């Protein structure tokens, strides 16, 4: 079983690091962290226009055929999007070789993303549980350095 405090600390460190770097680039404007009231937020950063989920990975971005994020984040995206259709949502994976990005859009469901179940995983809560994850094939994911917000 993983050390929950160590895992949360690791994730928070990289969320902060990513936010600082994104704010320096100003790609999305100035972002705030969403962790002010809940360690298990659905998205890590936000502002009036964007929500960003950041995943830090100890793999290269193309080691596996897909990169993943929790399905609960897709469900939350749908809820927030219903309330404000102008919001945009992104997943950013920082891997050992590069940083990658993918935009969540309802039109991508079943085209660029699919769900499967990871059984008996410690998903940061300190106990084993089954978790639904969204898989995004790497051919649909863009290297961040090649990303253009206006062309997505």
mmCIF file of C-alpha atoms in Angstrom:
data_model
loop_
_atom_site.group_PDB
_atom_site.id
_atom_site.type_symbol
_atom_site.label_atom_id
_atom_site.label_comp_id
_atom_site.label_asym_id
_atom_site.label_seq_id
_atom_site.Cartn_x
_atom_site.Cartn_y
_atom_site.Cartn_z
ATOM 1 C CA UNK A 1 0.000 0.000 0.000
ATOM 2 C CA UNK A 2 1.289 3.471 -0.848
ATOM 3 C CA UNK A 3 1.995 6.088 1.786
ATOM 4 C CA UNK A 4 -1.005 8.406 1.385
ATOM 5 C CA UNK A 5 0.686 11.463 2.913
ATOM 6 C CA UNK A 6 3.700 11.029 0.669
ATOM 7 C CA UNK A 7 1.516 10.615 -2.424
ATOM 8 C CA UNK A 8 -0.603 13.698 -1.650
ATOM 9 C CA UNK A 9 2.527 15.722 -0.908
ATOM 10 C CA UNK A 10 4.108 14.562 -4.179
ATOM 11 C CA UNK A 11 0.988 15.503 -6.150
ATOM 12 C CA UNK A 12 0.636 18.915 -4.491
ATOM 13 C CA UNK A 13 4.292 19.715 -5.151
ATOM 14 C CA UNK A 14 3.917 19.012 -8.878
ATOM 15 C CA UNK A 15 0.556 20.801 -9.115
ATOM 16 C CA UNK A 16 2.223 23.920 -7.683
ATOM 17 C CA UNK A 17 5.205 23.557 -9.991
ATOM 18 C CA UNK A 18 2.977 23.140 -13.046
ATOM 19 C CA UNK A 19 0.794 26.116 -12.045
ATOM 20 C CA UNK A 20 3.866 28.336 -11.640
ATOM 21 C CA UNK A 21 5.164 27.314 -15.063
ATOM 22 C CA UNK A 22 1.783 27.771 -16.754
ATOM 23 C CA UNK A 23 1.355 31.179 -15.136
ATOM 24 C CA UNK A 24 4.807 32.217 -16.391
ATOM 25 C CA UNK A 25 3.848 31.156 -19.918
ATOM 26 C CA UNK A 26 0.447 32.869 -19.520
ATOM 27 C CA UNK A 27 -1.124 30.403 -21.973
ATOM 28 C CA UNK A 28 -4.342 30.243 -19.946
ATOM 29 C CA UNK A 29 -4.006 33.546 -18.102
ATOM 30 C CA UNK A 30 -3.331 33.423 -14.374
ATOM 31 C CA UNK A 31 -4.473 30.173 -12.782
ATOM 32 C CA UNK A 32 -5.328 29.463 -9.152
ATOM 33 C CA UNK A 33 -5.110 26.120 -7.365
ATOM 34 C CA UNK A 34 -8.448 24.519 -6.498
ATOM 35 C CA UNK A 35 -7.152 22.733 -3.389
ATOM 36 C CA UNK A 36 -8.128 25.395 -0.891
ATOM 37 C CA UNK A 37 -10.947 23.291 0.558
ATOM 38 C CA UNK A 38 -10.577 19.690 -0.599
ATOM 39 C CA UNK A 39 -7.505 17.478 -1.106
ATOM 40 C CA UNK A 40 -9.436 15.401 -3.645
ATOM 41 C CA UNK A 41 -10.559 18.126 -6.060
ATOM 42 C CA UNK A 42 -11.625 17.092 -9.536
ATOM 43 C CA UNK A 43 -9.396 19.704 -11.188
ATOM 44 C CA UNK A 44 -6.134 21.154 -9.943
ATOM 45 C CA UNK A 45 -6.152 24.669 -11.420
ATOM 46 C CA UNK A 46 -8.730 27.097 -12.715
ATOM 47 C CA UNK A 47 -9.663 30.640 -13.595
ATOM 48 C CA UNK A 48 -12.796 32.188 -15.098
ATOM 49 C CA UNK A 49 -12.223 30.480 -18.468
ATOM 50 C CA UNK A 50 -10.295 27.256 -17.890
ATOM 51 C CA UNK A 51 -10.064 24.197 -15.664
ATOM 52 C CA UNK A 52 -6.848 22.165 -15.719
ATOM 53 C CA UNK A 53 -6.204 18.673 -14.375
ATOM 54 C CA UNK A 54 -2.499 17.933 -13.938
ATOM 55 C CA UNK A 55 -1.044 14.426 -13.804
ATOM 56 C CA UNK A 56 2.615 13.894 -12.929
ATOM 57 C CA UNK A 57 3.907 10.620 -14.382
ATOM 58 C CA UNK A 58 7.199 8.745 -13.923
ATOM 59 C CA UNK A 59 7.041 7.407 -17.487
ATOM 60 C CA UNK A 60 7.673 8.755 -20.964
ATOM 61 C CA UNK A 61 4.531 10.048 -22.633
ATOM 62 C CA UNK A 62 4.515 7.299 -25.244
ATOM 63 C CA UNK A 63 5.502 4.333 -23.075
ATOM 64 C CA UNK A 64 1.911 3.051 -23.160
ATOM 65 C CA UNK A 65 -0.702 3.418 -25.908
ATOM 66 C CA UNK A 66 -2.786 5.738 -23.692
ATOM 67 C CA UNK A 67 -2.453 8.284 -20.929
ATOM 68 C CA UNK A 68 -5.159 8.179 -18.277
ATOM 69 C CA UNK A 69 -7.146 10.317 -15.875
ATOM 70 C CA UNK A 70 -9.972 9.474 -13.476
ATOM 71 C CA UNK A 71 -13.438 9.170 -14.980
ATOM 72 C CA UNK A 72 -14.841 11.246 -12.099
ATOM 73 C CA UNK A 73 -13.095 14.222 -13.716
ATOM 74 C CA UNK A 74 -14.972 13.629 -16.976
ATOM 75 C CA UNK A 75 -18.260 13.550 -15.055
ATOM 76 C CA UNK A 76 -17.355 16.799 -13.275
ATOM 77 C CA UNK A 77 -16.420 18.365 -16.615
ATOM 78 C CA UNK A 78 -19.909 17.561 -17.929
ATOM 79 C CA UNK A 79 -21.540 19.122 -14.843
ATOM 80 C CA UNK A 80 -19.488 22.318 -14.994
ATOM 81 C CA UNK A 81 -19.849 22.608 -18.763
ATOM 82 C CA UNK A 82 -23.639 22.399 -18.439
ATOM 83 C CA UNK A 83 -23.534 25.375 -16.055
ATOM 84 C CA UNK A 84 -21.165 27.422 -18.239
ATOM 85 C CA UNK A 85 -20.729 26.360 -21.868
ATOM 86 C CA UNK A 86 -17.878 28.805 -22.471
ATOM 87 C CA UNK A 87 -15.531 27.051 -20.001
ATOM 88 C CA UNK A 88 -12.722 24.946 -21.456
ATOM 89 C CA UNK A 89 -11.153 21.916 -19.755
ATOM 90 C CA UNK A 90 -7.715 20.375 -20.232
ATOM 91 C CA UNK A 91 -5.695 17.470 -18.897
ATOM 92 C CA UNK A 92 -1.940 18.043 -18.726
ATOM 93 C CA UNK A 93 0.429 15.144 -18.146
ATOM 94 C CA UNK A 94 3.990 15.970 -17.127
ATOM 95 C CA UNK A 95 6.047 12.909 -18.030
ATOM 96 C CA UNK A 96 9.769 12.229 -17.806
ATOM 97 C CA UNK A 97 10.372 13.228 -21.432
ATOM 98 C CA UNK A 98 7.939 16.115 -21.961
ATOM 99 C CA UNK A 99 4.649 17.733 -21.001
ATOM 100 C CA UNK A 100 1.480 16.720 -22.891
ATOM 101 C CA UNK A 101 -2.002 18.238 -23.180
ATOM 102 C CA UNK A 102 -5.477 17.173 -24.298
ATOM 103 C CA UNK A 103 -8.712 19.167 -24.295
ATOM 104 C CA UNK A 104 -11.890 17.618 -22.917
ATOM 105 C CA UNK A 105 -14.825 18.020 -25.302
ATOM 106 C CA UNK A 106 -18.104 16.131 -25.352
ATOM 107 C CA UNK A 107 -17.583 15.414 -29.054
ATOM 108 C CA UNK A 108 -14.450 13.416 -28.200
ATOM 109 C CA UNK A 109 -16.362 10.833 -26.156
ATOM 110 C CA UNK A 110 -16.072 7.412 -27.873
ATOM 111 C CA UNK A 111 -13.845 8.992 -30.534
ATOM 112 C CA UNK A 112 -10.744 9.992 -28.602
ATOM 113 C CA UNK A 113 -11.400 8.637 -25.137
ATOM 114 C CA UNK A 114 -12.690 5.410 -23.634
ATOM 115 C CA UNK A 115 -13.237 4.128 -20.100
ATOM 116 C CA UNK A 116 -12.058 0.971 -18.423
ATOM 117 C CA UNK A 117 -11.891 -0.213 -14.832
ATOM 118 C CA UNK A 118 -8.735 -0.495 -12.769
ATOM 119 C CA UNK A 119 -9.439 -3.042 -10.065
ATOM 120 C CA UNK A 120 -8.078 -2.947 -6.538
ATOM 121 C CA UNK A 121 -5.920 0.149 -6.839
ATOM 122 C CA UNK A 122 -4.857 2.489 -4.050
ATOM 123 C CA UNK A 123 -6.126 5.727 -5.591
ATOM 124 C CA UNK A 124 -4.838 8.088 -2.926
ATOM 125 C CA UNK A 125 -7.396 7.301 -0.245
ATOM 126 C CA UNK A 126 -5.289 4.766 1.671
ATOM 127 C CA UNK A 127 -7.267 1.648 0.727
ATOM 128 C CA UNK A 128 -7.819 -0.524 -2.343
ATOM 129 C CA UNK A 129 -10.770 0.301 -4.565
ATOM 130 C CA UNK A 130 -11.996 -0.178 -8.111
ATOM 131 C CA UNK A 131 -11.671 2.950 -10.237
ATOM 132 C CA UNK A 132 -12.975 3.893 -13.668
ATOM 133 C CA UNK A 133 -10.341 5.689 -15.726
ATOM 134 C CA UNK A 134 -10.480 7.540 -19.017
ATOM 135 C CA UNK A 135 -7.890 6.425 -21.552
ATOM 136 C CA UNK A 136 -6.728 8.903 -24.173
ATOM 137 C CA UNK A 137 -4.707 7.294 -26.994
ATOM 138 C CA UNK A 138 -1.368 9.070 -27.367
ATOM 139 C CA UNK A 139 -2.056 9.955 -31.013
ATOM 140 C CA UNK A 140 -4.710 12.436 -29.790
ATOM 141 C CA UNK A 141 -2.455 14.054 -27.210
ATOM 142 C CA UNK A 142 -0.303 17.067 -28.107
ATOM 143 C CA UNK A 143 3.122 17.914 -26.761
ATOM 144 C CA UNK A 144 2.648 21.091 -24.783
ATOM 145 C CA UNK A 145 5.411 22.886 -26.691
ATOM 146 C CA UNK A 146 3.402 22.281 -29.904
ATOM 147 C CA UNK A 147 0.101 23.314 -28.341
ATOM 148 C CA UNK A 148 -1.784 26.377 -29.585
ATOM 149 C CA UNK A 149 -4.834 27.337 -27.551
ATOM 150 C CA UNK A 150 -6.518 28.983 -30.528
ATOM 151 C CA UNK A 151 -6.171 26.003 -32.865
ATOM 152 C CA UNK A 152 -7.704 23.397 -30.568
#
